[in-house]
mmCIF file of C-alpha atoms in Angstrom:
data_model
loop_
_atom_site.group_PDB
_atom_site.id
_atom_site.type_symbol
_atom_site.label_atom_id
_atom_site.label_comp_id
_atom_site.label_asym_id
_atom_site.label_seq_id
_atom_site.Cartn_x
_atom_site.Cartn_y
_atom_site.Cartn_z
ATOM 1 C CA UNK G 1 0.000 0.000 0.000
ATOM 2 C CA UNK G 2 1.567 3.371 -1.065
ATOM 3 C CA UNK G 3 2.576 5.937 2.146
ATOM 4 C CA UNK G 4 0.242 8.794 3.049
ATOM 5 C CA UNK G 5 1.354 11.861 1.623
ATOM 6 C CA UNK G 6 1.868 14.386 5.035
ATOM 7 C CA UNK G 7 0.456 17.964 4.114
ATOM 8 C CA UNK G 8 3.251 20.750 4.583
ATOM 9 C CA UNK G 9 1.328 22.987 5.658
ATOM 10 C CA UNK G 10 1.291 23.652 8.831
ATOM 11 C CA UNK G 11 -1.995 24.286 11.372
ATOM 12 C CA UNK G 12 -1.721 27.086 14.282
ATOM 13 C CA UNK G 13 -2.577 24.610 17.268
ATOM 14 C CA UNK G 14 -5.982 26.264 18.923
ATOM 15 C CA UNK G 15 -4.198 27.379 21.590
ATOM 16 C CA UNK G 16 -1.935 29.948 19.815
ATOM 17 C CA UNK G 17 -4.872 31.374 18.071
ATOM 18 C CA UNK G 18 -5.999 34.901 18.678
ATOM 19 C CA UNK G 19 -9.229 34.853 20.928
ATOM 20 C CA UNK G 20 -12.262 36.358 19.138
ATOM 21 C CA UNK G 21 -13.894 38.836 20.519
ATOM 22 C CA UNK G 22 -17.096 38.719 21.898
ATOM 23 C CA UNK G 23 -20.006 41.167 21.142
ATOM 24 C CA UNK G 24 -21.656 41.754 24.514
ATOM 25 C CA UNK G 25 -25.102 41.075 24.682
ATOM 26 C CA UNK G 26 -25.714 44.885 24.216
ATOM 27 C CA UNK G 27 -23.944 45.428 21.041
ATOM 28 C CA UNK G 28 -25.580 42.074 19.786
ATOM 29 C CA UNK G 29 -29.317 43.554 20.612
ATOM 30 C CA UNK G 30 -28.256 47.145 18.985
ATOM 31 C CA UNK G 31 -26.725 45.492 16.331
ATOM 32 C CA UNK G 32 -30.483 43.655 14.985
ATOM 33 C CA UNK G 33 -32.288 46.502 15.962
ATOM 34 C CA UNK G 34 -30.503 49.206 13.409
ATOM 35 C CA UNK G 35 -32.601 51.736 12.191
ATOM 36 C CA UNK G 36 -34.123 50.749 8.965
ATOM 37 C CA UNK G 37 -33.969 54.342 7.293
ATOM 38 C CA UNK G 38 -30.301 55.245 7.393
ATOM 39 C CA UNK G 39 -29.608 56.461 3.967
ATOM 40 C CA UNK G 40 -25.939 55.727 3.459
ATOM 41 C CA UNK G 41 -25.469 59.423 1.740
ATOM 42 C CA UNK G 42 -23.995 62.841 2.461
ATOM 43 C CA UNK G 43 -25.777 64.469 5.137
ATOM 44 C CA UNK G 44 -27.758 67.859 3.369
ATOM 45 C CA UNK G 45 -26.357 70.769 4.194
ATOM 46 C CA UNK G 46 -28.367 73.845 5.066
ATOM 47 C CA UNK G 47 -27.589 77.584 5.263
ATOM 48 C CA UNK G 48 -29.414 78.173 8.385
ATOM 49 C CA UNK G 49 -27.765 76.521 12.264
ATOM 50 C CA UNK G 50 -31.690 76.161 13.433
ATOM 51 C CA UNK G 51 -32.319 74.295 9.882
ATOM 52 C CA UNK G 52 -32.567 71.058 11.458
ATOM 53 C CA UNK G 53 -34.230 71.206 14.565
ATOM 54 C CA UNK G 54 -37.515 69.324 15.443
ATOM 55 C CA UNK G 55 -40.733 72.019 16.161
ATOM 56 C CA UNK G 56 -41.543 70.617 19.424
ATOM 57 C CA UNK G 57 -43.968 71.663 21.761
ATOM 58 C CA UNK G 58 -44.004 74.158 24.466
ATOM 59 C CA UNK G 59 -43.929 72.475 27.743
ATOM 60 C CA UNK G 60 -47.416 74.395 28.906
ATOM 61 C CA UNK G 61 -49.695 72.510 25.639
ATOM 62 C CA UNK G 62 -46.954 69.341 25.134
ATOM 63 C CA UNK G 63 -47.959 65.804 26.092
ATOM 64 C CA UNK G 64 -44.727 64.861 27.197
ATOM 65 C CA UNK G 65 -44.634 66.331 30.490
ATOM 66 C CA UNK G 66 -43.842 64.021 33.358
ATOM 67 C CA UNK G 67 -47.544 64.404 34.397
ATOM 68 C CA UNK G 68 -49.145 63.384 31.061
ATOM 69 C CA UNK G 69 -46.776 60.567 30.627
ATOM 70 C CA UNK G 70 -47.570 58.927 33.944
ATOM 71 C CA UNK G 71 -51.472 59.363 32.850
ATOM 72 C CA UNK G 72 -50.367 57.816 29.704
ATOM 73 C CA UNK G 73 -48.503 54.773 31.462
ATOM 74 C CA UNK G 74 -51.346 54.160 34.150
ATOM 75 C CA UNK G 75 -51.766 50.908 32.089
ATOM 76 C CA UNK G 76 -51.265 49.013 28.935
ATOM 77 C CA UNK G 77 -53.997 50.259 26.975
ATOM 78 C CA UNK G 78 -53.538 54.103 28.038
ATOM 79 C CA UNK G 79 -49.739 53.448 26.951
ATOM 80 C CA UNK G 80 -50.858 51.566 23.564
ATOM 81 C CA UNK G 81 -53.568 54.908 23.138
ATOM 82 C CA UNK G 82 -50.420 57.230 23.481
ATOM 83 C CA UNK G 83 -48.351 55.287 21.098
ATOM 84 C CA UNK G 84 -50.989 54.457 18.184
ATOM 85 C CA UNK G 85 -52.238 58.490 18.402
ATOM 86 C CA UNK G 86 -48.088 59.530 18.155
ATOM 87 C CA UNK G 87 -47.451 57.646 15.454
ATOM 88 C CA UNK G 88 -45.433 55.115 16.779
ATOM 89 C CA UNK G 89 -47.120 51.873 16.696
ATOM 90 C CA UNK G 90 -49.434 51.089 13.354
ATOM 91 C CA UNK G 91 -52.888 52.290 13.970
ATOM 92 C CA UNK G 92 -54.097 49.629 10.829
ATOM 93 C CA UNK G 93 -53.106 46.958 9.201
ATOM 94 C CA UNK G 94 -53.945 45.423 5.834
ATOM 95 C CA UNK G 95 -54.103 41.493 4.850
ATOM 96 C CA UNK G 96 -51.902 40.355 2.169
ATOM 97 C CA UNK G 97 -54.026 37.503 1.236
ATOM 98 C CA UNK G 98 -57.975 39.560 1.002
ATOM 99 C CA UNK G 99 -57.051 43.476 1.050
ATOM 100 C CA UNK G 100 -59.355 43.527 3.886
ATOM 101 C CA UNK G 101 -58.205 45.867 7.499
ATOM 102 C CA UNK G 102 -56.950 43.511 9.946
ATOM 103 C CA UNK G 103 -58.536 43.558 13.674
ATOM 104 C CA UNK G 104 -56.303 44.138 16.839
ATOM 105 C CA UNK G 105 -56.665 41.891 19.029
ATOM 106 C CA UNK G 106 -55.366 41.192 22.678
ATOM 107 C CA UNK G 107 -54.468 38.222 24.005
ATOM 108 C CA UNK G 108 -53.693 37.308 28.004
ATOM 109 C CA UNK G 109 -54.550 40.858 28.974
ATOM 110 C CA UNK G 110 -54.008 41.133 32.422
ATOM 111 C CA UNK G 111 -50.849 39.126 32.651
ATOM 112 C CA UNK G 112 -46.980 40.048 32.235
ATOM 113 C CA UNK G 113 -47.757 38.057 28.804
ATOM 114 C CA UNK G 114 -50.000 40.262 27.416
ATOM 115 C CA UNK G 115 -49.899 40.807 23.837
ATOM 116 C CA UNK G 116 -51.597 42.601 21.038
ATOM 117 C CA UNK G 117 -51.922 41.503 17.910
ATOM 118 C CA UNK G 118 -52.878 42.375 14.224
ATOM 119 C CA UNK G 119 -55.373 39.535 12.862
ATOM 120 C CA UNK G 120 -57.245 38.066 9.523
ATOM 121 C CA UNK G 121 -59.888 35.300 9.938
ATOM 122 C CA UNK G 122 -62.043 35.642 7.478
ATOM 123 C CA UNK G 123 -62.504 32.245 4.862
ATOM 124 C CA UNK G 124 -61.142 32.021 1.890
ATOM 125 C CA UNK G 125 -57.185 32.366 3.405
ATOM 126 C CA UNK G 126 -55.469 30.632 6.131
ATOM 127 C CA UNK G 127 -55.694 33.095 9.240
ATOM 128 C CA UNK G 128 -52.517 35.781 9.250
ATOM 129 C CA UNK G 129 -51.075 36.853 12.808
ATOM 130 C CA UNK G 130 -48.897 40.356 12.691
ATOM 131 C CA UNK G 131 -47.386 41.339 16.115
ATOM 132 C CA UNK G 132 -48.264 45.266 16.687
ATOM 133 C CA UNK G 133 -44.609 45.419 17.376
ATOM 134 C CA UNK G 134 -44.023 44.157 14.173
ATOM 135 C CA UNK G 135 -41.654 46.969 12.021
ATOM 136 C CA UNK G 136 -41.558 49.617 14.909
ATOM 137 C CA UNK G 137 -39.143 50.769 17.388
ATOM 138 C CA UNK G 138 -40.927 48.333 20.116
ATOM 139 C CA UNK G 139 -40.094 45.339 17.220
ATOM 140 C CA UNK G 140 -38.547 41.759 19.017
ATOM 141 C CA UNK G 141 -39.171 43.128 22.938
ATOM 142 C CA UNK G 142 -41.343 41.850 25.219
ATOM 143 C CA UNK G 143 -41.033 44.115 27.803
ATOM 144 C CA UNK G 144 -44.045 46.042 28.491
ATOM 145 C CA UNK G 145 -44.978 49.165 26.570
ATOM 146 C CA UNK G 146 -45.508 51.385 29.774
ATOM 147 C CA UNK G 147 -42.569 50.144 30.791
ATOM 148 C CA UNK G 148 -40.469 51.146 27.681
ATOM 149 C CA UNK G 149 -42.961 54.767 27.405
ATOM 150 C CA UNK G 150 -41.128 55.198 30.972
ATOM 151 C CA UNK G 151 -37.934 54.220 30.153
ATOM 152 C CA UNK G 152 -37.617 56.697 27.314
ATOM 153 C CA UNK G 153 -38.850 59.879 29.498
ATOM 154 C CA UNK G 154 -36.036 58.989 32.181
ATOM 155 C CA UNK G 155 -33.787 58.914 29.032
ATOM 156 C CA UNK G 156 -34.749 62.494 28.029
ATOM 157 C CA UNK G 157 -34.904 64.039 31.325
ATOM 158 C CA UNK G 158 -30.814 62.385 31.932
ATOM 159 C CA UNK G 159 -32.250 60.403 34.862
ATOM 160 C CA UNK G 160 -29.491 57.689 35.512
ATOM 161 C CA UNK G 161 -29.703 54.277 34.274
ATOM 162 C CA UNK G 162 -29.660 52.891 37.768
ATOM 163 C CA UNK G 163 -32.328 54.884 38.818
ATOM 164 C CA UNK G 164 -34.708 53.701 36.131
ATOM 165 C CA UNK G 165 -33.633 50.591 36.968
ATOM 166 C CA UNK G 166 -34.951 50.949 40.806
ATOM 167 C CA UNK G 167 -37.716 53.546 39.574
ATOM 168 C CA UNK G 168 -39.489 50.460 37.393
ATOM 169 C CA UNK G 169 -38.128 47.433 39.035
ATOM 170 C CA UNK G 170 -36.365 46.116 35.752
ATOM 171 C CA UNK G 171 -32.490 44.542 35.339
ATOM 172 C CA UNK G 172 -30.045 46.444 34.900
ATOM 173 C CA UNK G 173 -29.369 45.336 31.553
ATOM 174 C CA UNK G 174 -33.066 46.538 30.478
ATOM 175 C CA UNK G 175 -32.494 49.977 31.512
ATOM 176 C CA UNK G 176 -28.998 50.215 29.766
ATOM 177 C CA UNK G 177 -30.453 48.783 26.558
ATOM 178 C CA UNK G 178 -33.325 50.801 26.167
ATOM 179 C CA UNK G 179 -30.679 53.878 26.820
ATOM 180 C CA UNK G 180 -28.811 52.688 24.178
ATOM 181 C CA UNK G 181 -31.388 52.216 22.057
ATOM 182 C CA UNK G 182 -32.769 56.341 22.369
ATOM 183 C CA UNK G 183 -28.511 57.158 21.470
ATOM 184 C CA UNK G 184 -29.081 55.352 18.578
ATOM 185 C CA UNK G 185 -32.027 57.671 17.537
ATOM 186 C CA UNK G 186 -29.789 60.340 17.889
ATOM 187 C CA UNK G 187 -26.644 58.748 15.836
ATOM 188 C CA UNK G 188 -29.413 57.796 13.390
ATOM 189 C CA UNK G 189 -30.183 61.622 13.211
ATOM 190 C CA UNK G 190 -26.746 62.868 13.259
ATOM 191 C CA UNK G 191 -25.486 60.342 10.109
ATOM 192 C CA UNK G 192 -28.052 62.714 8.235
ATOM 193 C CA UNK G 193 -26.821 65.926 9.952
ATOM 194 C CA UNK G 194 -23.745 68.037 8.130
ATOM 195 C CA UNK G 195 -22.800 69.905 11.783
ATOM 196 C CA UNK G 196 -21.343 72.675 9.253
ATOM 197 C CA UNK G 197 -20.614 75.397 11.846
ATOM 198 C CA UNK G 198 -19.228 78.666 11.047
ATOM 199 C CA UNK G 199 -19.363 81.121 8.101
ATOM 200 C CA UNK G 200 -18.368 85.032 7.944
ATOM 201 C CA UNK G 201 -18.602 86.964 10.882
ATOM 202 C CA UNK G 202 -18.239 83.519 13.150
ATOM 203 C CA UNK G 203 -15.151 82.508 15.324
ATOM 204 C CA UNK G 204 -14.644 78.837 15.894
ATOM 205 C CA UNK G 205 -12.691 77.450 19.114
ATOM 206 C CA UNK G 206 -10.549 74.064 17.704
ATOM 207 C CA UNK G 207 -10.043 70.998 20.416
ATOM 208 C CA UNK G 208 -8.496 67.759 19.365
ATOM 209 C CA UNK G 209 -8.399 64.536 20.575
ATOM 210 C CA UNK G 210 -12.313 64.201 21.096
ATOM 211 C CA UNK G 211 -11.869 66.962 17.652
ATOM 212 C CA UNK G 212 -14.288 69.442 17.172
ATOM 213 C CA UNK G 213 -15.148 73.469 17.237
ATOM 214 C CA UNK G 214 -18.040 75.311 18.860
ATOM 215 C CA UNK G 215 -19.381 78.427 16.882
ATOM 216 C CA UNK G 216 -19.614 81.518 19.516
ATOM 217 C CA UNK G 217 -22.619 83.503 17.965
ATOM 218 C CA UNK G 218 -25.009 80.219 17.517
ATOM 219 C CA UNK G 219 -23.487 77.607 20.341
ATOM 220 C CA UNK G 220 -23.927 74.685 17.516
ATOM 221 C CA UNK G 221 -20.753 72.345 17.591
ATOM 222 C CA UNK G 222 -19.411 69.389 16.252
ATOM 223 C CA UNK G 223 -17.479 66.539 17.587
ATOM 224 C CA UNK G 224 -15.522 63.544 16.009
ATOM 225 C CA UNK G 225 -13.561 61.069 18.386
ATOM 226 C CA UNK G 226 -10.095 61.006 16.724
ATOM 227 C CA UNK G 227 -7.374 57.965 16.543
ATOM 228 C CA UNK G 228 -3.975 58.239 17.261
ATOM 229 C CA UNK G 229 -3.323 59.952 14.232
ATOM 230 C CA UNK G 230 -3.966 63.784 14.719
ATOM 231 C CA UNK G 231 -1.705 64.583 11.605
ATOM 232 C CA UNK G 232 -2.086 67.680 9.894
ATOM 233 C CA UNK G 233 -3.393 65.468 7.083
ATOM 234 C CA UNK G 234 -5.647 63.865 8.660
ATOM 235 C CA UNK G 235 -7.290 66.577 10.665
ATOM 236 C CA UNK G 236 -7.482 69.561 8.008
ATOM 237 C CA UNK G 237 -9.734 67.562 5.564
ATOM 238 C CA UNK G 238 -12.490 67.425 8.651
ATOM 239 C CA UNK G 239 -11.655 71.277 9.531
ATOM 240 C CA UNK G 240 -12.567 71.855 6.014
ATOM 241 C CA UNK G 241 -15.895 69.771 6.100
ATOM 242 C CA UNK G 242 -17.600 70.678 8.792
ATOM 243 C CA UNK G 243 -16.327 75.264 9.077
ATOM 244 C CA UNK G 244 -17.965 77.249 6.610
ATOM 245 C CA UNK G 245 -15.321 79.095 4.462
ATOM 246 C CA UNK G 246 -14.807 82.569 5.867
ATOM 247 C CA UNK G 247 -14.761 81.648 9.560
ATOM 248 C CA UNK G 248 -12.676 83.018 12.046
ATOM 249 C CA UNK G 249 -11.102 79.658 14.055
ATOM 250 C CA UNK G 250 -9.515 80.053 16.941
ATOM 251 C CA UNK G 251 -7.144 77.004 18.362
ATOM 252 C CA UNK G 252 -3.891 75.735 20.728
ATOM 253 C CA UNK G 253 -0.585 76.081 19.453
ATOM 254 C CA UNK G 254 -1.070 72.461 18.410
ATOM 255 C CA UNK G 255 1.209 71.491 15.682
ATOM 256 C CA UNK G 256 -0.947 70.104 12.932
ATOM 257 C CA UNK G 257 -2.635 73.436 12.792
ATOM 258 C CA UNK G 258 0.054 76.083 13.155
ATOM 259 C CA UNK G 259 3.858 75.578 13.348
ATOM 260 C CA UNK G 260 6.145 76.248 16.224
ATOM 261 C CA UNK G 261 7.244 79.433 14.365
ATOM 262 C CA UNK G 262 3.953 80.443 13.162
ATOM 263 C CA UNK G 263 4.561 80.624 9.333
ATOM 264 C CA UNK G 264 2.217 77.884 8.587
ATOM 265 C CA UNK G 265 -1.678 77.966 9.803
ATOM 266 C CA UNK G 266 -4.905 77.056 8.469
ATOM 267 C CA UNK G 267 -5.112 80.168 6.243
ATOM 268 C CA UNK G 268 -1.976 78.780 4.010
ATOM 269 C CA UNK G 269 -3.061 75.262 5.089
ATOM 270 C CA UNK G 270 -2.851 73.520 1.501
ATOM 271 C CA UNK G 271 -5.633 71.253 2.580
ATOM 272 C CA UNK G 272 -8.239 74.193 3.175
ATOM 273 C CA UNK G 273 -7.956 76.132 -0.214
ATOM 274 C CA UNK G 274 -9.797 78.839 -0.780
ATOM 275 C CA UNK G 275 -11.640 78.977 2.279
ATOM 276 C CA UNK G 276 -10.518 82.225 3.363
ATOM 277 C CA UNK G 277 -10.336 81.492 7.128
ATOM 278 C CA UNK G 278 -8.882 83.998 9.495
ATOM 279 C CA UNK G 279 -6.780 81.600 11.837
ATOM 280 C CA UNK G 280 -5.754 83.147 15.644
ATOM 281 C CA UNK G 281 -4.225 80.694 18.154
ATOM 282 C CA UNK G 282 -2.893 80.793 22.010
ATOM 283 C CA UNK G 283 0.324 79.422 23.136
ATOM 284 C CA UNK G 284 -1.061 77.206 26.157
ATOM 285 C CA UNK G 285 2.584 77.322 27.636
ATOM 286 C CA UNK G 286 2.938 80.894 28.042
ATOM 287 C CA UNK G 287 -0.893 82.069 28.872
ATOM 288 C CA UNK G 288 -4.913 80.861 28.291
ATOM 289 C CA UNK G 289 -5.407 84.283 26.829
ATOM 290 C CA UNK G 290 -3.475 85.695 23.955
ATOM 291 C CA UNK G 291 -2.214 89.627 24.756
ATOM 292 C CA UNK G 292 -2.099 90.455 21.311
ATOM 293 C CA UNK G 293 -5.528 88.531 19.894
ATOM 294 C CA UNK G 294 -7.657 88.489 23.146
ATOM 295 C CA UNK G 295 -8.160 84.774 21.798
ATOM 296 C CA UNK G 296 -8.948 81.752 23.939
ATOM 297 C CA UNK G 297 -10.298 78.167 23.238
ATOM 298 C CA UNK G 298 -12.334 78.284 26.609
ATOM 299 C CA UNK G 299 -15.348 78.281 25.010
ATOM 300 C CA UNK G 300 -14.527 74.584 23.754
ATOM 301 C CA UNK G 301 -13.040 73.327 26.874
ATOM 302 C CA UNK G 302 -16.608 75.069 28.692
ATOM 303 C CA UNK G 303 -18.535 73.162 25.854
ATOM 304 C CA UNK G 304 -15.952 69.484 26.287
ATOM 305 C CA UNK G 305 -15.983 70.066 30.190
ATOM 306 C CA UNK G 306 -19.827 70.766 30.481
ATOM 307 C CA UNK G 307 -21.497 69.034 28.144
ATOM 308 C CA UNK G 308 -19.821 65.626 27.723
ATOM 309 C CA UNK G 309 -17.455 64.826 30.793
ATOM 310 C CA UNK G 310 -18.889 66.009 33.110
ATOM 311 C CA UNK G 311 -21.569 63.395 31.855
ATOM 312 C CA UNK G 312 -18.861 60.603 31.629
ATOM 313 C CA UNK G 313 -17.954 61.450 35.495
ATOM 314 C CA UNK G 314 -21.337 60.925 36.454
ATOM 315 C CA UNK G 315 -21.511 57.596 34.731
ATOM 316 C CA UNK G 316 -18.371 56.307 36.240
ATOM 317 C CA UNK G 317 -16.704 56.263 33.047
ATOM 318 C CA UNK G 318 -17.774 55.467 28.934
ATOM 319 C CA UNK G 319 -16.608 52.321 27.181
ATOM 320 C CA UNK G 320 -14.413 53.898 24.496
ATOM 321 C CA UNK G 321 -16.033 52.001 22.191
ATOM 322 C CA UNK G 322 -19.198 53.615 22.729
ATOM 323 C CA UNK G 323 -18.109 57.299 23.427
ATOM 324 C CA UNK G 324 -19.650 58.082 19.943
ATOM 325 C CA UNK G 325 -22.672 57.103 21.022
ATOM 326 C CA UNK G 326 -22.652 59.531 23.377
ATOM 327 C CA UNK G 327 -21.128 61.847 21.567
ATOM 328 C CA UNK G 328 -23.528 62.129 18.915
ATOM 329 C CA UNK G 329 -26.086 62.259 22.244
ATOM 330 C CA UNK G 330 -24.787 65.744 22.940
ATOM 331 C CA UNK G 331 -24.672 66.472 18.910
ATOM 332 C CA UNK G 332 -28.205 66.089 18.800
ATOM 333 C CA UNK G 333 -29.061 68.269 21.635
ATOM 334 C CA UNK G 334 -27.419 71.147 20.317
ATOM 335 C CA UNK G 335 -28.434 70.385 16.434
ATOM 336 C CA UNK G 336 -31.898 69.428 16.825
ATOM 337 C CA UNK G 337 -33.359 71.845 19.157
ATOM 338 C CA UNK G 338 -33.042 75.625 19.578
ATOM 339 C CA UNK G 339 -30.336 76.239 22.600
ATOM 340 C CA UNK G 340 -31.248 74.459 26.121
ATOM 341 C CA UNK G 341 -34.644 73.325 26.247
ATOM 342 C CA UNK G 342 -37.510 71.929 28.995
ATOM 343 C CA UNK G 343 -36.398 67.969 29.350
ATOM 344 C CA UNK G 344 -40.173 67.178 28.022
ATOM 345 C CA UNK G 345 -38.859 69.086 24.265
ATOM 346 C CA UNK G 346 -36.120 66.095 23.771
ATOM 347 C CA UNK G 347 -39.037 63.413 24.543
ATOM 348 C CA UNK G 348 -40.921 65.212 21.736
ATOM 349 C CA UNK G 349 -37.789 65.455 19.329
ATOM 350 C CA UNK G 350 -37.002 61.621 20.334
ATOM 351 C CA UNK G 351 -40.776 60.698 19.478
ATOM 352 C CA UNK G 352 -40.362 62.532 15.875
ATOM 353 C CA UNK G 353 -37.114 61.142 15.648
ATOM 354 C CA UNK G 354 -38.545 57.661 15.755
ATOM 355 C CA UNK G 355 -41.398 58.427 13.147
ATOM 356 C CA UNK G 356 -38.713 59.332 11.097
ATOM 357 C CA UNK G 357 -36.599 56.420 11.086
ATOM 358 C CA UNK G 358 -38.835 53.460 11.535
ATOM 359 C CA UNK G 359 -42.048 54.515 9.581
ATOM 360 C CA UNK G 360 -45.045 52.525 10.752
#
């Protein structure tokens, strides 16, 4: 019998393999539950820094105070009411097989199984089932709707997650879900947002390493979390895409925007031609406050130190893998709504910004 030919190749024993990493259970649940309307295409850009923002409510006429949303979360079927009338459940449903409106029906109501929904009976076609979930924002839970109506008012009024948590007698991991699932309304919004800032007349205040400029006469800002590389290269391409050309932009001494001896800046920046910005900056090693200028970057550090950190702190730290979730939570506060608003204004925006990306 002819020898076995051995294979030369040779196999990387198991044990010298690199370990995959595992999504957590969180990232897995976001990951299925992607907004469906995310058009993978440059954000519009508009001329106006209150272009984008939702019209919401004032607080005295809006039904997402605190008291009508415990009215509307008394019990399932006021929370289902709410829902259906705000557009985010499907108040009808047709049958594919007769054309005919389906009928809603409830099943186990009463019970921590209730359920609702959408069905066909009539003869001719074998009976078709449709979850009222089915589609929507509430799609593959089966946590309560109340529950979730709750959840999504502590979210807007920046209640903590573990307060929720002891507020509705839910897991931990419920509460941070449901969280994450509101920031991805927001990064849903944002992907379709140009946060162009700037434009003549307006001085910008440059930050790096979370990289980003406020505008001083409007308070919009952006934000991008940066790598490693902060390379003039890599940086100038974003200055250019997100500050209007004629903008005054104010930053550190910080080598990919001006040189140690100060004959290259962003106005001869070969990256940013023709913009026509005016470029001042402070040398952080000798004072906060340039003599000669009057220029600072405080208003970027006040916008950094306020707005996100300070936020961070109180949450004991951000996985950096999900500070741009957060990040973009902050972006959509000051790009959807008109300066600092009532907490019951980002319910409304959140509810609008649900319509918009998972259409019923």
């Amino acid at each position: 019998m002819a020898p076995v030919k051995k294979s030369s190749s040779k196999t990387t024993p198991r044990s010298a393999r690199a370990p995959r990493k595992r999504a957590s259970r969180s990232e897995r649940v976001r990951a299925s539950r992607a907004p469906p309307n995310i058009a993978p295409k440059e954000p519009v850009v508009y001329n106006s820094p209150y272009a984008y923002a939702y019209a919401v409510a004032d607080p005295a006429v809006s039904p997402f105070t605190f008291d009508n949303i415990m009215v509307a979360t008394t019990s399932e079927d006021t929370a289902v009411s709410f829902l259906l009338r705000h557009g985010l459940l499907a108040s009808s449903k047709t049958c594919e097989y007769c054309d005919y409106p389906m009928n809603l029906c409830v099943y186990k109501r009463g019970t921590e199984d209730e359920d609702r929904r959408w069905r066909c009976r009539r003869s001719g076609h074998p009976d078709k089932e449709l979850s009222l979930k089915k589609g929507s924002f509430f799609d593959g839970t089966k946590r309560a709707y109340r529950t979730v109506l709750r959840l999504m008012f502590f979210w807007a009024s920046d209640i903590p997650v573990g307060t929720a948590e002891q507020f509705l007698g839910i897991s931990d991991v419920t509460a941070i879900d449901w969280y994450g699932f509101c920031r991805d309304i927001c990064s849903a919004d944002m992907l379709q947002c140009s946060m162009m800032i700037g434009g003549v007349g307006h001085t910008q205040h440059e930050d790096y390493w979370l990289f980003g400029g406020v505008d001083r006469a409007t308070g919009r800002w952006f934000g991008i979390v940066t790598g490693p590389d902060r390379k003039k290269k890599t940086l100038s391409p974003l200055i250019g895409k997100h500050i209007m050309a004629g903008s005054t932009i104010i930053s550190d001494q910080f080598s990919s925007y001006v040189s140690v001896n100060g004959k290259h800046t962003l106005e001869n920046n070969k990256w940013l031609k023709g913009k026509n910005y005016t470029h001042k900056w402070v040398n952080h090693d000798k004072f906060f406050v340039d003599p000669k200028t009057g220029g600072h970057t405080n208003r970027i550090k006040g916008t950094w130190e306020v707005r996100v950190k300070r936020y961070i702190k109180a949450m004991r730290g951000v996985p950096k893998e999900r500070l741009d979730q957060y990040l973009d939570m902050y972006l959509w506060k000051s790009w959807y709504f008109n300066g600092t608003v009532p907490k019951c204004q980002y319910l409304d925006g959140l509810v609008q910004g649900i319509r918009k990306h998972y259409p019923v």
